Amino acid sequence: MEEQEILTNSPPSNNNGDDYSASNITVLEGLEAVRLRPAMYIGDVNANGLHHLVYEVVDNSIDEAMAGFCNHISVCINENNSITVSDNGRGIPIDMHEKEKKSALEVVMTILHAGGKFDKDTYKVSGGLHGVGVSCVNALSSLLRVEVRRGGHIYEQEYKQGKPQFDVRMIGDTQERGTTTTFYPDSTIFTTLDFKYERIATRMRELSFLNKGVKIELFDKRKHDGTNGNTHDIFYSEGGLVEFVNYLEGTREKLISPPIYFESEKLSVETNTMIPVQVAMTYNNGFNENVHAYVNNINTHEGGTHISGFRRALSRTLKNYADKNGLLAKIKFEISGDDFREGLTAVISVKVADPQFEGQTKTKLGNSEVQGAVESCVTEMLNNYLEENPKQAKIIVNKVVLAATARHAARKARELVQRKSLLTSTGLPGKLADCSSSDPAESELYLVEGDSAGGSAKQGRNPQFQAILPLRGKILNVEKAQEHKIYENEEIKNMITALGVAIGTYEDEKALNLDKLRYHKIIIMTDADVDGSHIRTLILTFFFRYMKDLIEMGYVYIASPPLYLVKKGKDEKYAWTEEQKDTATKELAKGGKEENVHVQRYKGLGEMNPEQLWHTTMDPVFRTLNLVTIESAAEADHLFSMLMGDDVEPRREFIEKNAKYARLDV
Ligand code: 0RA
């Protein structure tokens, strides 16, 4: 397929002026297509797509590292919002590409999908939105400069919107090797040029865990929001996946320490390629399953054949071991697959030569041959582990038995909740002030902290499409509760029934029956204080653990009530930040004394009257809603374990640190 594409784009000959320019245009059309429909290549032209550019360039250096030729990558957000990625790999070849009659470097940079045509042995990322190639980044950059250090010399080429500005040229000598790319995202394409340091850091951390021994440095030279242009992190992991699992566990107590680790590879007869498999896993005292799986360094949120292989191997191997050792004698009911995964934290990383990505977000692995490969690897290695570590084996089996027993009780409790809700006339909680629309697409559910704010919201709302569910006090911390407790908690029961979805057991992909969902906007509205942020986190934890689909579908939002009312006489202005407050104060003072301006700090939603609440926070025309996204499920796991896990101290610190800012893109 790829070969074909290059062939059709390649100039047939170079000796006829017309011919040349015509075929040249065809080549350019390749990149023109990217500029015409950027979303097809990088997902969108918002912050997501923007950050994707960085990942795309870094992925190329990671490929070079996976091939064993590079151990240092640096990524820099420059002061002018351009990005520089540098590596110490072999350097992209600069010699003449026979088919294209130009430097291989130029081919890589300007022809779609020309990325890794040289090395047949590496596992190129080529599915989903990854692996679209550095040429896409080039097409979407107003300016891009690439420098190659190779064979004793330094070479460079520059492009504007993907068009070369001169032929590849030698500009000096060096004994070093490597590739450096600097690009300026095109402001006529992207809706934002603001790179988020934390976002890039999260991906670099993940990459360093997945590629042990590769040092990834990240710099932020921008001076903004009080940073001084010296922000810098080094991501380096010697322990790889084992360290990744420790990181994910955060402060949770591990039952198996150090985590179980194995790596192996299996020949796939179907495709005649090797499939390397790496797994690190442990169990904790909690009740959730945290399995993160990667294919060629891409997080496969939606699962796939590698996960099925892992699950089958885990259930069967543990079951066989337990049976053989007479450890299941007391169990009188079926043990389900979930029971083997309660409290499990695992990272699975496989490399697949020709990955097929499926699913809504193209993050589900489809290659059928991978299931068997992972299954037989895990079975073999886990069997060995259990035989050699009987103490740990016993701990795991006990945990499974406990889970099975509790789940048996939980199933009964859940059935009770769901049956009860069918019995009441509307099936809806009494505290819900529902909206009159029955079209989920236009309906909104506000989850409001406290009965008094709930009252204001009820009065202030537009009852046509806005429903209000007041939540009293703290909701249950599901991170630390057994599943059946969840169905006994009033606030959670109310949320479940108001939303209309029957909660999934987390068997098989934790699927929810989303067609029953009654609202497509679920808006969390809490006070702008420490308590409010705690409640918000508790609600998010519940959604993350039991209704992840809602977050993944983009249905969950956070309301942003103002922090200040600035007032002078009849003039009123609302402020969401300190800066806005100061500006508003100056404006209202109109050059006069600022003392005459009254500033009210809203401590809670309850201090706003219904009109104010509507105007500032609920009116679709004026309000700001922050979409809750799971950029990285792994990072969210780590975060929730810190926030909601066993240790009180990090949680308190985190909430205090973040209460003011309300960083919402979990
Ligand atoms: C193919 C062949 C060779 C190097 C690379 C690709 C390469 C690509 C990138 C992209 C970013 N950094 C990179 N580093 C290397 C070289 C083959 C050889 O030298 O024999």
XYZ file of C-alpha atoms and ligand atoms in Angstrom:
686
model
C 0.000 0.000 0.000
C 2.593 2.531 1.068
C 4.902 1.561 -1.740
C 2.071 2.151 -4.160
C 1.449 5.595 -2.890
C 5.012 6.696 -3.353
C 5.079 5.196 -6.819
C 2.009 7.080 -7.987
C 3.454 10.249 -6.577
C 6.900 9.833 -8.009
C 7.991 11.898 -11.008
C 8.436 9.474 -13.923
C 11.281 11.415 -15.457
C 13.178 14.564 -14.979
C 14.014 15.474 -18.562
C 10.812 17.110 -19.639
C 9.853 20.400 -18.104
C 6.095 19.893 -18.257
C 6.273 16.387 -17.003
C 8.421 17.381 -14.108
C 6.277 20.203 -12.912
C 3.119 18.151 -13.362
C 4.414 15.278 -11.310
C 5.832 17.731 -8.858
C 2.361 19.063 -8.279
C 1.109 15.555 -7.594
C 3.715 15.241 -4.880
C 2.778 18.576 -3.423
C -0.853 17.575 -3.504
C 0.039 14.918 -0.981
C 0.873 17.543 1.599
C -1.811 19.895 0.315
C -4.326 17.196 1.250
C -3.031 17.354 4.818
C -3.550 21.113 4.911
C -7.019 20.774 3.417
C -8.172 18.150 5.891
C -5.786 18.307 8.828
C -8.248 16.601 11.170
C -8.101 13.435 9.076
C -4.422 13.162 9.873
C -3.998 14.515 13.384
C -7.499 14.245 14.877
C -8.356 17.930 15.177
C -6.856 21.412 14.857
C -7.327 22.294 18.514
C -5.038 21.618 21.445
C -5.187 17.867 20.765
C -3.903 18.155 17.224
C -1.345 20.736 18.232
C 0.194 18.423 20.814
C -0.034 15.555 18.396
C 2.558 17.330 16.256
C 5.085 17.057 19.055
C 4.327 13.380 19.691
C 4.662 12.628 16.000
C 8.153 14.090 15.789
C 9.228 12.463 19.046
C 7.840 9.097 17.874
C 10.358 9.118 15.050
C 13.218 9.536 17.482
C 11.701 6.825 19.692
C 11.628 4.499 16.677
C 15.310 5.157 16.231
C 15.807 4.357 19.924
C 13.769 1.137 19.620
C 16.015 0.140 16.736
C 18.879 0.514 19.217
C 20.640 3.555 17.796
C 19.581 6.397 20.052
C 19.495 6.894 23.825
C 18.932 10.618 24.251
C 16.047 12.733 23.030
C 15.419 16.317 23.978
C 12.236 18.261 23.479
C 12.112 22.003 23.904
C 9.185 24.387 23.905
C 10.949 27.505 22.673
C 10.164 31.020 23.787
C 8.382 31.763 20.509
C 6.108 28.698 20.852
C 8.055 26.655 18.340
C 9.206 23.157 19.239
C 12.640 21.632 18.860
C 13.140 17.875 19.025
C 16.668 16.567 18.955
C 18.078 13.036 19.102
C 21.429 11.286 18.978
C 20.368 8.593 16.513
C 21.973 7.783 13.192
C 20.554 10.865 11.513
C 18.025 10.678 8.711
C 19.870 9.621 5.529
C 20.649 12.513 3.181
C 21.840 10.551 0.138
C 19.938 10.577 -3.155
C 16.695 8.678 -3.101
C 16.689 6.731 -6.363
C 13.004 6.846 -7.146
C 12.415 10.424 -6.165
C 15.682 11.826 -7.487
C 16.166 13.913 -4.415
C 17.672 13.620 -0.974
C 16.144 10.888 1.168
C 15.783 13.558 3.857
C 13.580 15.642 1.585
C 11.529 12.557 0.702
C 10.915 11.776 4.367
C 9.962 15.364 5.068
C 7.729 16.021 2.081
C 6.051 12.792 1.006
C 3.130 11.394 2.906
C 3.819 8.035 4.531
C 7.433 8.021 3.396
C 8.569 7.853 7.029
C 10.271 4.554 7.733
C 10.763 3.092 4.308
C 14.411 2.335 4.984
C 14.369 0.011 7.938
C 12.274 -3.089 7.483
C 13.084 -4.468 10.936
C 11.608 -1.796 13.153
C 8.072 -1.877 14.432
C 6.798 1.274 12.852
C 3.832 2.903 14.440
C 1.470 3.064 11.561
C -2.060 3.030 12.839
C -4.505 5.337 14.464
C -3.347 8.890 14.421
C 0.217 7.961 15.182
C 2.670 7.287 12.438
C 1.092 9.725 10.011
C 4.652 10.836 9.599
C 6.761 13.878 10.115
C 5.678 15.104 6.659
C 2.262 15.903 8.183
C 3.932 18.008 10.825
C 5.857 19.696 8.055
C 2.685 20.379 6.053
C 1.044 21.962 9.095
C 4.001 24.159 10.031
C 4.510 27.686 8.777
C 8.217 26.978 9.071
C 10.179 23.808 9.737
C 13.921 23.336 9.845
C 15.608 19.967 10.004
C 19.266 19.423 10.763
C 21.059 16.116 10.320
C 24.436 15.243 11.789
C 25.863 12.279 9.930
C 29.068 11.018 8.323
C 31.163 13.861 9.749
C 28.952 16.656 8.437
C 25.969 18.788 9.330
C 23.162 19.160 6.777
C 20.033 21.271 6.800
C 16.843 21.943 4.916
C 13.962 24.325 5.571
C 10.322 24.214 4.522
C 7.374 26.549 4.604
C 4.005 24.832 4.823
C 5.879 21.710 3.749
C 7.546 23.250 0.679
C 11.342 23.040 0.582
C 13.026 26.448 0.526
C 16.303 25.086 -0.833
C 17.934 21.723 -1.565
C 19.478 19.824 1.334
C 22.839 21.509 1.958
C 25.927 20.854 4.024
C 26.592 23.617 6.529
C 29.482 22.341 8.598
C 31.365 19.468 10.150
C 30.756 17.456 13.273
C 31.698 14.134 14.788
C 28.255 13.819 16.352
C 25.261 12.030 14.896
C 21.619 12.782 15.174
C 18.588 14.675 13.947
C 17.155 17.989 15.118
C 13.782 19.283 14.003
C 12.335 22.696 14.810
C 8.805 23.546 13.748
C 6.372 26.439 14.050
C 2.754 25.215 13.983
C 0.823 27.142 11.357
C -1.441 29.711 12.990
C -3.768 29.638 9.988
C -4.477 25.970 10.715
C -4.541 25.654 14.502
C -7.036 27.324 16.798
C -4.411 27.494 19.526
C -0.615 27.571 19.551
C -0.328 27.236 23.294
C 1.646 24.116 24.169
C 0.925 22.724 27.600
C 4.053 21.654 29.399
C 2.270 19.163 31.655
C 0.590 17.521 28.730
C 3.832 16.949 26.890
C 5.510 15.898 30.137
C 2.879 13.208 30.692
C 3.523 11.664 27.295
C 7.327 11.878 27.716
C 7.101 10.197 31.128
C 5.027 7.436 29.597
C 7.484 7.003 26.725
C 10.420 6.797 29.121
C 8.723 4.002 31.082
C 7.916 2.176 27.868
C 11.431 2.545 26.483
C 13.787 1.912 29.365
C 17.229 3.360 29.042
C 16.194 6.242 26.796
C 16.733 9.623 28.404
C 14.062 12.120 27.412
C 14.645 15.700 28.436
C 11.931 18.317 28.319
C 12.502 22.060 28.469
C 10.155 25.018 28.590
C 11.930 28.253 27.717
C 8.790 30.363 27.782
C 8.374 32.980 30.442
C 4.756 32.954 31.449
C 2.436 32.486 34.426
C 5.317 33.105 36.756
C 7.661 30.540 35.213
C 11.108 31.819 34.420
C 11.995 30.046 31.201
C 13.952 27.395 33.065
C 11.361 24.657 33.447
C 13.086 21.344 32.840
C 12.441 17.671 33.511
C 14.401 14.541 32.756
C 12.442 11.373 32.163
C 14.557 8.297 32.397
C 13.628 4.834 33.529
C 16.016 1.989 34.072
C 13.309 -0.331 35.391
C 10.838 0.282 32.550
C 7.428 -1.281 33.076
C 8.202 -2.268 36.683
C 8.779 1.378 37.509
C 5.674 2.264 35.507
C 3.566 -0.036 37.685
C 5.126 1.422 40.842
C 4.341 4.891 39.550
C 0.736 3.951 38.784
C 0.308 2.487 42.227
C 1.392 5.765 43.767
C 0.779 5.485 47.465
C -1.380 2.361 47.297
C -0.063 -0.582 49.206
C 1.256 -3.272 46.874
C 0.512 -6.883 47.765
C 3.214 -8.156 45.439
C 6.464 -6.256 45.617
C 8.482 -6.017 43.493
C 5.866 -6.313 40.745
C 5.872 -9.466 38.631
C 7.762 -8.785 35.421
C 8.385 -10.777 32.322
C 9.349 -10.244 28.757
C 9.417 -12.721 25.940
C 8.523 -12.978 22.298
C 6.450 -15.329 20.215
C 6.617 -16.128 16.556
C 3.331 -15.534 14.849
C 2.857 -18.257 12.245
C 0.124 -16.251 10.572
C 2.327 -13.262 9.830
C 5.775 -14.833 10.216
C 6.940 -12.028 12.495
C 8.124 -11.944 16.066
C 5.769 -10.385 18.572
C 7.653 -9.098 21.618
C 5.558 -9.032 24.798
C 6.380 -7.284 28.072
C 4.206 -7.356 31.165
C 4.587 -5.913 34.661
C 1.863 -6.478 37.215
C 0.991 -6.361 40.873
C -2.081 -6.381 43.087
C -3.204 -3.845 45.688
C -5.792 -3.754 48.448
C -8.238 -1.824 46.281
C -11.030 -3.069 44.092
C -10.268 -1.608 40.716
C -8.633 -3.053 37.673
C -5.930 -0.824 36.232
C -4.628 -2.460 33.129
C -2.831 -0.203 30.691
C -1.868 -1.653 27.386
C 0.384 -0.300 24.676
C 0.996 -1.370 21.132
C 4.136 0.145 19.633
C 4.054 2.732 22.440
C 0.477 3.751 21.660
C -1.972 3.523 24.517
C -4.798 1.241 23.440
C -7.629 2.721 25.539
C -10.235 0.674 23.802
C -8.534 -2.637 24.422
C -8.153 -5.302 21.798
C -6.685 -8.701 21.116
C -3.585 -8.229 23.279
C -5.755 -7.509 26.321
C -8.035 -10.462 25.631
C -4.962 -12.670 25.410
C -3.652 -11.325 28.685
C -6.981 -11.750 30.465
C -7.513 -15.289 29.280
C -4.021 -16.286 30.332
C -4.389 -14.634 33.736
C -7.750 -16.233 34.555
C -6.795 -19.692 33.354
C -3.351 -19.799 34.861
C -4.507 -18.581 38.267
C -7.532 -20.883 38.209
C -5.407 -23.910 37.305
C -2.870 -23.119 39.963
C -5.549 -22.622 42.621
C -7.358 -25.832 41.641
C -4.166 -27.826 41.622
C -3.329 -26.637 45.101
C -6.826 -27.135 46.489
C -7.293 -23.445 47.236
C -10.806 -23.132 45.826
C -12.449 -25.819 47.935
C -14.553 -23.296 49.887
C -15.988 -21.483 46.877
C -19.520 -22.578 46.050
C -20.150 -20.274 43.096
C -18.543 -19.386 39.776
C -15.458 -17.222 39.864
C -15.767 -14.613 37.132
C -13.009 -13.091 35.047
C -13.302 -9.853 37.029
C -12.394 -11.602 40.234
C -8.946 -12.379 38.882
C -8.437 -8.702 38.130
C -9.736 -6.950 41.220
C -6.969 -4.778 42.618
C -4.772 -5.641 39.637
C -2.422 -3.015 38.273
C -0.647 -4.028 35.108
C 1.110 -2.600 32.107
C 1.284 -4.613 28.921
C 3.473 -3.548 26.052
C 3.582 -5.399 22.765
C 5.230 -4.648 19.464
C 3.326 -5.535 16.337
C 4.773 -5.166 12.853
C 1.550 -4.233 11.116
C -0.923 -3.119 13.768
C -4.580 -2.762 12.818
C -6.262 -0.160 14.979
C -10.022 -0.138 15.220
C -12.720 1.455 17.317
C -14.079 4.939 17.728
C -10.765 6.514 18.632
C -8.646 4.014 16.690
C -7.142 2.710 19.899
C -8.344 -0.885 19.804
C -5.954 -3.508 18.497
C -7.547 -5.789 15.915
C -4.735 -8.177 14.907
C -6.053 -11.629 15.715
C -2.625 -13.266 15.810
C -1.649 -11.122 18.802
C -4.173 -12.727 21.148
C -2.552 -16.142 20.969
C 0.957 -14.715 21.183
C 0.208 -12.751 24.357
C -1.817 -15.590 25.835
C 0.922 -18.160 25.425
C 3.658 -15.782 26.657
C 1.731 -14.828 29.764
C 0.643 -18.398 30.527
C 4.180 -19.692 30.318
C 5.791 -16.910 32.319
C 3.080 -16.641 34.952
C 3.124 -20.408 35.536
C 6.831 -20.208 36.182
C 6.361 -17.309 38.527
C 3.667 -19.027 40.580
C 5.719 -22.230 40.864
C 8.791 -20.324 41.958
C 6.997 -17.920 44.307
C 4.442 -19.898 46.312
C 4.066 -17.158 48.943
C 3.064 -14.544 46.375
C 0.916 -17.096 44.574
C -1.053 -17.656 47.769
C -1.545 -13.913 48.311
C -2.969 -13.567 44.803
C -5.300 -16.553 45.083
C -6.598 -15.317 48.465
C -7.292 -11.977 46.904
C -9.240 -13.621 44.078
C -11.318 -15.685 46.505
C -12.125 -12.567 48.510
C -13.121 -10.715 45.368
C -15.369 -13.529 44.208
C -17.119 -13.652 47.567
C -17.646 -9.903 47.687
C -18.816 -9.775 44.101
C -21.398 -12.402 44.874
C -22.779 -10.053 47.559
C -22.458 -6.999 45.313
C -24.403 -8.568 42.505
C -27.341 -9.018 44.843
C -27.108 -5.409 46.059
C -26.888 -4.041 42.530
C -29.846 -6.034 41.357
C -31.796 -4.622 44.266
C -30.988 -1.002 43.307
C -31.888 -1.573 39.713
C -35.079 -3.443 40.488
C -36.170 -0.768 42.973
C -35.674 2.037 40.516
C -37.958 0.230 38.105
C -40.658 0.043 40.759
C -41.084 3.768 41.537
C -43.496 5.523 39.181
C -40.970 7.550 37.215
C -37.962 5.538 38.280
C -36.260 8.830 39.083
C -34.871 10.063 42.392
C -37.154 12.343 44.392
C -34.482 15.029 44.657
C -34.100 15.388 40.922
C -35.693 18.443 39.331
C -35.905 17.031 35.844
C -36.084 19.003 32.618
C -39.076 18.803 30.319
C -37.143 17.789 27.225
C -36.705 14.078 26.716
C -34.059 14.477 24.041
C -30.744 13.473 25.621
C -28.773 15.446 23.034
C -30.118 18.756 24.321
C -30.611 17.803 27.973
C -28.218 18.780 30.722
C -27.898 17.435 34.230
C -26.347 19.707 36.845
C -24.866 17.850 39.797
C -24.898 20.551 42.435
C -23.144 20.600 45.778
C -25.550 21.118 48.636
C -29.280 21.624 48.933
C -29.129 25.426 49.111
C -27.170 25.879 45.911
C -29.403 23.206 44.451
C -32.355 25.445 45.306
C -30.851 28.479 43.552
C -29.994 26.353 40.555
C -33.552 25.043 40.362
C -34.924 28.576 40.385
C -32.341 29.994 38.021
C -32.243 27.220 35.408
C -33.984 26.883 32.089
C -36.318 23.983 32.965
C -36.800 23.101 29.311
C -33.416 21.405 29.041
C -31.662 21.781 32.412
C -32.167 19.267 35.197
C -30.813 19.699 38.707
C -29.710 17.000 41.102
C -28.530 18.355 44.446
C -25.949 16.183 46.171
C -25.805 16.404 49.908
C -22.396 16.504 51.538
C -19.612 14.160 50.584
C -20.236 11.329 48.235
C -18.629 7.963 48.816
C -14.967 7.564 47.944
C -15.309 4.691 45.489
C -11.563 4.300 45.286
C -11.608 2.786 48.739
C -15.019 1.158 48.853
C -16.086 -2.332 47.980
C -18.445 -2.508 45.065
C -21.574 -3.375 47.029
C -21.125 -0.272 49.219
C -21.549 1.802 46.125
C -25.091 0.622 45.619
C -25.897 1.442 49.205
C -24.800 5.077 48.920
C -27.770 7.437 48.454
C -25.987 10.078 46.380
C -24.509 7.513 44.015
C -27.801 5.688 43.671
C -29.449 9.007 42.817
C -26.839 9.757 40.158
C -27.191 6.318 38.599
C -30.960 6.464 38.398
C -31.066 10.101 37.240
C -28.626 9.319 34.418
C -30.729 6.332 33.429
C -27.824 4.048 32.623
C -27.501 0.716 34.331
C -24.015 0.599 35.632
C -21.837 -2.059 34.076
C -20.034 -4.526 36.154
C -16.596 -3.952 34.930
C -16.702 -7.189 33.094
C -15.891 -6.818 29.441
C -14.908 -3.261 28.675
C -17.133 -1.819 31.406
C -19.759 -1.117 28.818
C -22.639 1.125 29.792
C -25.964 1.099 28.000
C -25.418 4.587 26.681
C -28.601 4.639 24.594
C -30.475 4.881 27.887
C -28.440 7.891 29.008
C -30.867 10.744 29.661
C -28.455 13.694 29.370
C -25.525 14.337 27.066
C -24.156 17.077 29.259
C -23.445 16.155 32.843
C -22.189 19.237 34.603
C -20.516 19.134 37.973
C -21.124 22.393 39.830
C -19.386 22.721 43.180
C -18.152 25.564 45.359
C -14.842 27.167 44.486
C -13.206 26.045 47.719
C -11.293 23.072 49.064
C -14.450 21.157 49.981
C -15.932 21.831 46.581
C -12.871 20.578 44.822
C -12.886 17.472 47.006
C -16.501 16.725 46.144
C -15.774 17.297 42.483
C -12.916 14.824 42.678
C -15.121 12.253 44.411
C -17.727 12.537 41.671
C -15.051 12.311 38.981
C -13.552 9.269 40.687
C -16.931 7.584 40.561
C -17.340 8.389 36.868
C -13.780 7.346 36.082
C -14.107 3.982 37.827
C -17.675 3.033 37.011
C -18.830 5.115 34.066
C -15.644 5.823 32.148
C -17.585 5.823 28.882
C -19.296 9.046 29.915
C -15.914 10.749 30.128
C -14.624 9.145 26.970
C -17.710 10.204 25.048
C -17.133 13.791 26.191
C -20.331 14.043 28.234
C -18.835 15.223 31.524
C -18.169 18.902 32.222
C -17.188 21.121 35.094
C -19.042 24.381 35.603
C -16.974 27.436 36.399
C -18.727 29.810 38.748
C -17.070 33.212 39.186
C -14.803 33.828 42.151
C -15.600 37.503 42.611
C -18.347 40.033 42.242
C -16.892 43.498 41.721
C -19.433 46.215 42.360
C -19.779 49.968 42.430
C -23.265 51.359 42.798
C -25.353 49.679 40.136
C -22.377 48.558 38.040
C -21.450 44.925 38.515
C -18.762 42.772 37.000
C -17.902 39.147 37.623
C -14.361 37.880 37.772
C -13.026 34.336 37.407
C -9.376 35.151 38.020
C -7.323 37.545 40.154
C -6.367 39.362 36.993
C -9.974 39.889 35.916
C -10.780 41.093 39.406
C -8.015 43.710 39.301
C -9.000 44.859 35.818
C -12.662 45.094 36.797
C -11.772 47.058 39.934
C -9.765 49.544 37.880
C -12.519 49.843 35.295
C -15.264 50.455 37.801
C -13.156 52.955 39.746
C -12.870 54.916 36.468
C -9.729 56.632 37.645
C -11.312 57.413 41.018
C -10.616 55.773 44.326
C -10.567 51.996 44.233
C -11.785 51.923 47.834
C -15.255 52.800 46.558
C -15.378 49.592 44.597
C -16.753 46.685 46.551
C -15.215 43.288 45.952
C -17.104 40.234 47.126
C -15.307 36.891 47.181
C -17.837 34.152 46.538
C -17.187 31.432 49.044
C -19.903 29.213 47.777
C -22.550 28.885 45.118
C -25.108 29.553 47.843
C -24.046 33.213 47.984
C -25.327 33.809 44.482
C -28.976 34.450 43.898
C -30.735 32.425 41.184
C -30.384 35.151 38.519
C -26.683 35.547 39.218
C -26.136 31.808 39.098
C -27.991 31.567 35.796
C -26.228 34.515 34.269
C -22.669 33.566 35.242
C -22.651 29.814 35.346
C -25.648 28.212 33.687
C -26.683 30.353 30.733
C -25.278 28.562 27.666
C -24.545 31.928 26.086
C -22.256 33.208 28.815
C -21.084 30.244 30.846
C -17.766 28.488 30.478
C -17.868 24.719 30.712
C -14.690 22.727 31.034
C -14.791 19.382 29.335
C -13.359 16.535 31.393
C -11.063 14.423 29.259
C -8.871 11.433 29.881
C -5.799 12.437 28.001
C -3.895 9.626 29.534
C -5.710 6.936 31.442
C -2.428 6.025 33.086
C -1.948 9.540 34.404
C -5.532 9.618 35.663
C -4.930 6.354 37.498
C -1.872 7.746 39.169
C -3.736 10.916 40.038
C -6.704 9.122 41.547
C -4.471 6.817 43.539
C -2.773 9.902 44.978
C -6.023 11.703 45.552
C -8.144 8.925 46.844
C -5.785 6.236 48.000
C -4.384 5.235 51.361
C -2.115 8.156 52.187
C -3.810 11.284 53.443
C -0.879 13.639 53.080
C -0.398 13.746 49.284
C -4.135 14.078 48.836
C -4.360 17.039 51.165
C -1.416 18.706 49.486
C -2.791 18.132 46.049
C -6.204 19.487 46.852
C -4.792 22.562 48.538
C -2.449 23.199 45.655
C -5.115 22.767 43.030
C -8.211 24.068 44.733
C -7.558 27.558 43.437
C -6.782 26.595 39.886
C -9.215 23.793 39.340
C -7.136 21.982 36.755
C -9.802 19.995 35.132
C -8.481 18.016 32.269
C -7.788 15.058 34.501
C 15.927 5.405 8.601
C 17.275 5.064 8.392
C 18.244 5.680 9.166
C 17.873 6.619 10.074
C 16.556 6.954 10.281
C 15.568 6.354 9.547
C 16.235 7.961 11.299
C 15.033 8.659 11.275
C 14.796 9.605 12.252
C 13.741 10.465 12.556
C 14.112 11.178 13.668
N 15.318 10.811 14.071
C 15.764 9.850 13.246
N 16.924 9.171 13.256
C 17.156 8.251 12.308
C 19.713 5.445 9.038
C 20.148 4.168 8.473
C 21.670 4.083 8.505
O 22.325 5.002 8.947
O 22.165 3.047 8.107
